[in-house]
Amino acid sequence: MNINWKRISKAAIASLLILGTVTATAQRTKKKPVKKVATAKPVFSPVGIVNQLMNDSCLVPFFRKAENADEVSVLHLGDSHLQAGFFPGTVAAKLQEQFGNAGRGYVFPYNVAKTNGPTDYHWGTNSAWQAARVVEKTNWYTGPGGIVLYSQQPSADLSLTLRSGTISTAEVLYEGGALGDASVQPLPGAGNGLSMATLRFPEGTTTMGLRWSGVPDTKFYGAVLRNGQKGLLYHTVGINGAMFSNYNNMDLSLQVQAAWLRPNLVILSLGTNEAFGYLSASQFRAEIDETVTTLRKASPEGTVFILTTPPSGMGKAVRTPYRKKVNGKYKTYYRSKFRTNAHVAVLRNEIVSYCRAEGLACWDFYNIMKSDARFSRGWAADHLHFNATGYNLQGTLLAEAILKAFKNTITYSNMLTLEKLISQLLYDPKDPILFNSAFFLFFFAAFLVCYQLVSNSIRGRVWVFTLFSLYFFYKACGMYVGLVIIAAIVDFYLSNTIHRSQSQRTRKALLVFSIIINLGLLFLFKYTDFFIGVWNDLSHGHITPLGLLLPIGISFYTFENLSYTIDVYRKEINPVTDFLDYLFFLSFFPKLMMGPIVRAADFIPQIYKPFHVDAEDIGKGMYLILGGLIKKVIISDLIYQNFVVFIFDDPSRHTGLECLLGVYGYALVIYCDFSGYSDMAIGIARWTGFKIPQNFDTPYKSASITEFWRRWHISLSSWLRDYLYIPLGGNRKGKVRQYINQFLTMLIGGFWHGANWTFILWGALHGLMLGLDKTRMNFMKARGWDKWTGPKRMALRVAGILFTFHFVCFCWIFFHARTFDIALSLLHQVAYDFRGDLFVSVVSGYPAVFALMLAGFVLHFMPHLTWQKMELRLARLPLWGSVAVMVIFIWVLAQVKSSEPMLPIYLQF
């Protein structure tokens, strides 16, 4: 196992700082008289894959040589995905923009051999050449391109024309007669017969002629072209139908050929043909290991890194039936579709596992492609290969990942300490601060140190917390931090004016003004483009969408602003008189971005209490933080990135069984993602002396949809009840009006989640089911079924849990699907192409995913008493024990976490 001790040691220091500060503060805080303040009247108290390399530090030797050496070379070995040159050509062009262009690199006359090849150069000949390929298992040496040209004439010729770039020198690998007046030397390790000739050309040359004479048998293996400039050579070797075993079994050994090309970096892009041939995982791993070992021997100073295989199809369409109503009768029709080769995922997992074990860099193209909708337009007709658009996109993404690794591992390490520090402290839109990010550990440690220094001063605590919270929000979304400050200023002054005003008309006008301001900002950033799209659809207009970025957390702090002003208007609380106190409440960083939605009546009185953290707070906080990280990073991220994202990307390419399991997986993903982040927020707040309300209470244990909404996103459902459902009339105006109010509340709740018709339908479905559930409860109560006990009551509850869970899962389909077409396609697969006989095959293809899903649901349904005992044990740990738990946990997290961090799902809301 490749252990990053540097990262672990940093985590240990940060953990020690955090826990030491919390514990020391808890030990020295004493109870003080509580300052009397006005108390509130009682009130009733739902994605993405980052494009980066795994183990990118492995590329540091290559990057350093690319920066300092006159020439550096890359050898890209692969199968037919490389042969046409689109994919590697894009990578080469972008890397050469960064490191310089030293020439075209390896070339071969593919067009003469009557096979596919790059289009940026062309070969001509007047001779009769024949070709042999390594995949055909001939007895000929096949050269680095896996192919050889041979001529049996006394003389033979070839000519090359570059469509871009120039030729200064050419190293030609061949066997046969004399090659003009070129300086010739034998190829080391290749045995007798093979020669390497060096040809030199005048400046600006774009064509090259080769003529052999004197021997009737000539074999040509390829050439390396340089342009006389400093920079990078990119050798592309793509063999149609190739596997790792073909490179391992070359007659002219891979080691000898790689030594000729002298690569500083070798990129391996293989696996499609192994997946199509259903090569076993163990045999596939052995083939990878043999190839990597050979390449390391050929170029001891070189670096090897591997790409995971693209999620290609089976190579041919599958006809699936569907029914359609025609003239009042249903008829069976058939549609052709391409189904994903499930074995690709098995080999993808083997590549990632091998790279982790051997400490190799890896680019997980399998997952990146699945998460990028642009690739849906990049398939070729066979769904095994890509078109030019798909290959160019793949090349662009790989080059971006390599250059990002270069920036992270070299550029930053070469910067002055002060510059590096400043760059880390500034907002980076590609790397926002999150609770599960490394930067947050040090941010939180620094915050606790400063917070402890002022822990005996109310004003000092408010100042420190507010400044750190505003900085946290700046690191999360840049200059949008100004929106929080503006919102705080507006509602602070409006609420105080409402409180002082004696005129009911003035109070109501100010309240309406506050609602318009808050909802107006939310509407501007979140819903403007949605309504522009609706208008364009209805009127055939062409209004250009604004394309505004959605500020992180705006939906949450907008609702907090509204509840505060409404509570002041209702005279349920008195407004704060110090602006900083209100800004502190609104910007409180643990809940700022993703909730819970905190009421001012519950939070603001805590500001004026003495700071007090005891062993219970430490244990509870640690339990919530560790549990939240397990939910978010281990369960949610891994299940989503390794299974769920593939299903929802294109359900028509999967069986109904896979789609159903994908929906079950998403139910667990969204719960663990959101509740995990909420748990971390509550735990962090607990460590700072504040208690914010629970947001989730094992919702999938619910036996009815009404109970579900008492357990799911509790802060939102209670907010909607108190500030929307009850003002609409609640249940005070008859049964019909009650059902309408419930429906409207959930409809608006769905729209709150996102500006998309799928979210509106999701809310409408829940609203309809709440009404039906209310009718069901009245029906059961009238017949006395609600008073059942024993086995009858247990059976009724189990049935209710199963029905509620599956209804919620059904609704999650529309919640997560980008379009109705995707949602309906998934439902169609479940209904008409279920294929339950593939259960064992599907589960065996994703063993880690389904093990996590099983563990997640088992943990979810465990009794509360089990978790209470766990909290108590954590609370009783001494300081060294707490630090040990945190360090061990962070180490485990570093080993199992996904190589591509995923932003929280609810961050988009």
mmCIF file with all atom_site columns, C-alpha atoms in Angstrom, residues 397-495:
data_model
loop_
_atom_site.group_PDB
_atom_site.id
_atom_site.type_symbol
_atom_site.label_atom_id
_atom_site.label_alt_id
_atom_site.label_comp_id
_atom_site.label_asym_id
_atom_site.label_entity_id
_atom_site.label_seq_id
_atom_site.pdbx_PDB_ins_code
_atom_site.Cartn_x
_atom_site.Cartn_y
_atom_site.Cartn_z
_atom_site.occupancy
_atom_site.B_iso_or_equiv
_atom_site.pdbx_formal_charge
_atom_site.auth_seq_id
_atom_site.auth_comp_id
_atom_site.auth_asym_id
_atom_site.auth_atom_id
_atom_site.pdbx_PDB_model_num
ATOM 1  C CA . LEU A 1 397 ? -9.345  16.393 -20.607 1.00 0.00 ? 397 LEU A CA 1
ATOM 2  C CA . LEU A 1 398 ? -6.220  14.231 -20.284 1.00 0.00 ? 398 LEU A CA 1
ATOM 3  C CA . ALA A 1 399 ? -3.952  17.149 -21.135 1.00 0.00 ? 399 ALA A CA 1
ATOM 4  C CA . GLU A 1 400 ? -5.787  19.326 -18.603 1.00 0.00 ? 400 GLU A CA 1
ATOM 5  C CA . ALA A 1 401 ? -5.311  16.662 -15.923 1.00 0.00 ? 401 ALA A CA 1
ATOM 6  C CA . ILE A 1 402 ? -1.580  16.358 -16.668 1.00 0.00 ? 402 ILE A CA 1
ATOM 7  C CA . LEU A 1 403 ? -1.050  20.110 -16.663 1.00 0.00 ? 403 LEU A CA 1
ATOM 8  C CA . LYS A 1 404 ? -3.056  20.431 -13.466 1.00 0.00 ? 404 LYS A CA 1
ATOM 9  C CA . ALA A 1 405 ? -0.744  17.859 -11.883 1.00 0.00 ? 405 ALA A CA 1
ATOM 10 C CA . PHE A 1 406 ? 2.219   19.872 -13.191 1.00 0.00 ? 406 PHE A CA 1
ATOM 11 C CA . LYS A 1 407 ? 0.843   23.001 -11.558 1.00 0.00 ? 407 LYS A CA 1
ATOM 12 C CA . ASN A 1 408 ? 0.128   21.250 -8.256  1.00 0.00 ? 408 ASN A CA 1
ATOM 13 C CA . THR A 1 409 ? 3.391   19.325 -7.946  1.00 0.00 ? 409 THR A CA 1
ATOM 14 C CA . ILE A 1 410 ? 5.963   21.572 -9.625  1.00 0.00 ? 410 ILE A CA 1
ATOM 15 C CA . THR A 1 411 ? 4.710   25.108 -10.114 1.00 0.00 ? 411 THR A CA 1
ATOM 16 C CA . TYR A 1 412 ? 3.567   25.455 -6.509  1.00 0.00 ? 412 TYR A CA 1
ATOM 17 C CA . SER A 1 413 ? 6.687   23.810 -5.090  1.00 0.00 ? 413 SER A CA 1
ATOM 18 C CA . ASN A 1 414 ? 8.876   26.277 -7.004  1.00 0.00 ? 414 ASN A CA 1
ATOM 19 C CA . MET A 1 415 ? 7.024   29.327 -5.692  1.00 0.00 ? 415 MET A CA 1
ATOM 20 C CA . LEU A 1 416 ? 8.273   31.382 -2.779  1.00 0.00 ? 416 LEU A CA 1
ATOM 21 C CA . THR A 1 417 ? 6.704   30.445 0.532   1.00 0.00 ? 417 THR A CA 1
ATOM 22 C CA . LEU A 1 418 ? 4.803   33.725 0.758   1.00 0.00 ? 418 LEU A CA 1
ATOM 23 C CA . GLU A 1 419 ? 3.446   33.392 -2.783  1.00 0.00 ? 419 GLU A CA 1
ATOM 24 C CA . LYS A 1 420 ? 2.422   29.817 -2.143  1.00 0.00 ? 420 LYS A CA 1
ATOM 25 C CA . LEU A 1 421 ? 0.670   30.811 1.051   1.00 0.00 ? 421 LEU A CA 1
ATOM 26 C CA . ILE A 1 422 ? -1.204  33.606 -0.697  1.00 0.00 ? 422 ILE A CA 1
ATOM 27 C CA . SER A 1 423 ? -2.290  31.320 -3.525  1.00 0.00 ? 423 SER A CA 1
ATOM 28 C CA . GLN A 1 424 ? -3.647  28.823 -1.005  1.00 0.00 ? 424 GLN A CA 1
ATOM 29 C CA . LEU A 1 425 ? -5.547  31.520 0.885   1.00 0.00 ? 425 LEU A CA 1
ATOM 30 C CA . LEU A 1 426 ? -7.224  33.005 -2.198  1.00 0.00 ? 426 LEU A CA 1
ATOM 31 C CA . TYR A 1 427 ? -10.500 31.739 -3.656  1.00 0.00 ? 427 TYR A CA 1
ATOM 32 C CA . ASP A 1 428 ? -10.146 29.018 -6.279  1.00 0.00 ? 428 ASP A CA 1
ATOM 33 C CA . PRO A 1 429 ? -13.422 28.266 -8.144  1.00 0.00 ? 429 PRO A CA 1
ATOM 34 C CA . LYS A 1 430 ? -12.141 24.777 -8.985  1.00 0.00 ? 430 LYS A CA 1
ATOM 35 C CA . ASP A 1 431 ? -11.316 23.977 -5.367  1.00 0.00 ? 431 ASP A CA 1
ATOM 36 C CA . PRO A 1 432 ? -13.868 25.516 -2.967  1.00 0.00 ? 432 PRO A CA 1
ATOM 37 C CA . ILE A 1 433 ? -13.403 24.907 0.733   1.00 0.00 ? 433 ILE A CA 1
ATOM 38 C CA . LEU A 1 434 ? -15.478 22.023 2.084   1.00 0.00 ? 434 LEU A CA 1
ATOM 39 C CA . PHE A 1 435 ? -15.654 20.231 5.418   1.00 0.00 ? 435 PHE A CA 1
ATOM 40 C CA . ASN A 1 436 ? -14.025 17.179 3.809   1.00 0.00 ? 436 ASN A CA 1
ATOM 41 C CA . SER A 1 437 ? -11.142 19.168 2.247   1.00 0.00 ? 437 SER A CA 1
ATOM 42 C CA . ALA A 1 438 ? -7.582  19.210 3.588   1.00 0.00 ? 438 ALA A CA 1
ATOM 43 C CA . PHE A 1 439 ? -7.556  23.014 3.770   1.00 0.00 ? 439 PHE A CA 1
ATOM 44 C CA . PHE A 1 440 ? -10.494 22.979 6.176   1.00 0.00 ? 440 PHE A CA 1
ATOM 45 C CA . LEU A 1 441 ? -8.475  21.059 8.773   1.00 0.00 ? 441 LEU A CA 1
ATOM 46 C CA . PHE A 1 442 ? -5.976  23.894 9.024   1.00 0.00 ? 442 PHE A CA 1
ATOM 47 C CA . PHE A 1 443 ? -8.654  26.570 8.725   1.00 0.00 ? 443 PHE A CA 1
ATOM 48 C CA . PHE A 1 444 ? -10.554 25.022 11.633  1.00 0.00 ? 444 PHE A CA 1
ATOM 49 C CA . ALA A 1 445 ? -7.401  24.586 13.727  1.00 0.00 ? 445 ALA A CA 1
ATOM 50 C CA . ALA A 1 446 ? -6.477  28.269 13.207  1.00 0.00 ? 446 ALA A CA 1
ATOM 51 C CA . PHE A 1 447 ? -10.029 29.296 14.022  1.00 0.00 ? 447 PHE A CA 1
ATOM 52 C CA . LEU A 1 448 ? -10.087 27.330 17.290  1.00 0.00 ? 448 LEU A CA 1
ATOM 53 C CA . VAL A 1 449 ? -6.774  28.797 18.419  1.00 0.00 ? 449 VAL A CA 1
ATOM 54 C CA . CYS A 1 450 ? -8.059  32.346 17.845  1.00 0.00 ? 450 CYS A CA 1
ATOM 55 C CA . TYR A 1 451 ? -11.467 31.475 19.303  1.00 0.00 ? 451 TYR A CA 1
ATOM 56 C CA . GLN A 1 452 ? -9.902  30.149 22.493  1.00 0.00 ? 452 GLN A CA 1
ATOM 57 C CA . LEU A 1 453 ? -7.903  33.347 22.972  1.00 0.00 ? 453 LEU A CA 1
ATOM 58 C CA . VAL A 1 454 ? -11.156 35.354 23.154  1.00 0.00 ? 454 VAL A CA 1
ATOM 59 C CA . SER A 1 455 ? -13.391 32.667 24.674  1.00 0.00 ? 455 SER A CA 1
ATOM 60 C CA . ASN A 1 456 ? -14.087 34.753 27.796  1.00 0.00 ? 456 ASN A CA 1
ATOM 61 C CA . SER A 1 457 ? -15.307 37.743 25.774  1.00 0.00 ? 457 SER A CA 1
ATOM 62 C CA . ILE A 1 458 ? -18.706 37.740 24.068  1.00 0.00 ? 458 ILE A CA 1
ATOM 63 C CA . ARG A 1 459 ? -17.685 40.491 21.664  1.00 0.00 ? 459 ARG A CA 1
ATOM 64 C CA . GLY A 1 460 ? -14.358 38.826 20.960  1.00 0.00 ? 460 GLY A CA 1
ATOM 65 C CA . ARG A 1 461 ? -16.057 35.528 20.130  1.00 0.00 ? 461 ARG A CA 1
ATOM 66 C CA . VAL A 1 462 ? -18.541 37.258 17.843  1.00 0.00 ? 462 VAL A CA 1
ATOM 67 C CA . TRP A 1 463 ? -15.789 39.142 16.022  1.00 0.00 ? 463 TRP A CA 1
ATOM 68 C CA . VAL A 1 464 ? -13.567 36.069 15.528  1.00 0.00 ? 464 VAL A CA 1
ATOM 69 C CA . PHE A 1 465 ? -16.434 33.820 14.467  1.00 0.00 ? 465 PHE A CA 1
ATOM 70 C CA . THR A 1 466 ? -17.854 36.398 12.048  1.00 0.00 ? 466 THR A CA 1
ATOM 71 C CA . LEU A 1 467 ? -14.514 37.131 10.378  1.00 0.00 ? 467 LEU A CA 1
ATOM 72 C CA . PHE A 1 468 ? -13.661 33.460 9.986   1.00 0.00 ? 468 PHE A CA 1
ATOM 73 C CA . SER A 1 469 ? -17.183 32.740 8.703   1.00 0.00 ? 469 SER A CA 1
ATOM 74 C CA . LEU A 1 470 ? -16.980 35.460 6.060   1.00 0.00 ? 470 LEU A CA 1
ATOM 75 C CA . TYR A 1 471 ? -13.568 34.198 4.993   1.00 0.00 ? 471 TYR A CA 1
ATOM 76 C CA . PHE A 1 472 ? -14.940 30.644 4.843   1.00 0.00 ? 472 PHE A CA 1
ATOM 77 C CA . PHE A 1 473 ? -17.724 31.847 2.550   1.00 0.00 ? 473 PHE A CA 1
ATOM 78 C CA . TYR A 1 474 ? -15.186 33.758 0.434   1.00 0.00 ? 474 TYR A CA 1
ATOM 79 C CA . LYS A 1 475 ? -13.132 30.570 0.006   1.00 0.00 ? 475 LYS A CA 1
ATOM 80 C CA . ALA A 1 476 ? -16.335 28.752 -0.995  1.00 0.00 ? 476 ALA A CA 1
ATOM 81 C CA . CYS A 1 477 ? -17.723 31.178 -3.579  1.00 0.00 ? 477 CYS A CA 1
ATOM 82 C CA . GLY A 1 478 ? -15.472 34.210 -3.949  1.00 0.00 ? 478 GLY A CA 1
ATOM 83 C CA . MET A 1 479 ? -16.968 37.681 -4.124  1.00 0.00 ? 479 MET A CA 1
ATOM 84 C CA . TYR A 1 480 ? -20.490 36.356 -3.578  1.00 0.00 ? 480 TYR A CA 1
ATOM 85 C CA . VAL A 1 481 ? -19.652 36.757 0.108   1.00 0.00 ? 481 VAL A CA 1
ATOM 86 C CA . GLY A 1 482 ? -20.880 40.316 -0.471  1.00 0.00 ? 482 GLY A CA 1
ATOM 87 C CA . LEU A 1 483 ? -24.434 38.974 -0.905  1.00 0.00 ? 483 LEU A CA 1
ATOM 88 C CA . VAL A 1 484 ? -24.451 37.656 2.671   1.00 0.00 ? 484 VAL A CA 1
ATOM 89 C CA . ILE A 1 485 ? -23.313 41.041 3.989   1.00 0.00 ? 485 ILE A CA 1
ATOM 90 C CA . ILE A 1 486 ? -25.879 42.921 1.891   1.00 0.00 ? 486 ILE A CA 1
ATOM 91 C CA . ALA A 1 487 ? -28.668 40.568 2.987   1.00 0.00 ? 487 ALA A CA 1
ATOM 92 C CA . ALA A 1 488 ? -27.645 41.017 6.620   1.00 0.00 ? 488 ALA A CA 1
ATOM 93 C CA . ILE A 1 489 ? -27.622 44.829 6.322   1.00 0.00 ? 489 ILE A CA 1
ATOM 94 C CA . VAL A 1 490 ? -31.062 44.947 4.676   1.00 0.00 ? 490 VAL A CA 1
ATOM 95 C CA . ASP A 1 491 ? -32.825 42.630 7.109   1.00 0.00 ? 491 ASP A CA 1
ATOM 96 C CA . PHE A 1 492 ? -31.094 43.982 10.197  1.00 0.00 ? 492 PHE A CA 1
ATOM 97 C CA . TYR A 1 493 ? -32.374 47.492 9.566   1.00 0.00 ? 493 TYR A CA 1
ATOM 98 C CA . LEU A 1 494 ? -35.770 46.428 8.253   1.00 0.00 ? 494 LEU A CA 1
ATOM 99 C CA . SER A 1 495 ? -36.405 44.168 11.261  1.00 0.00 ? 495 SER A CA 1
#
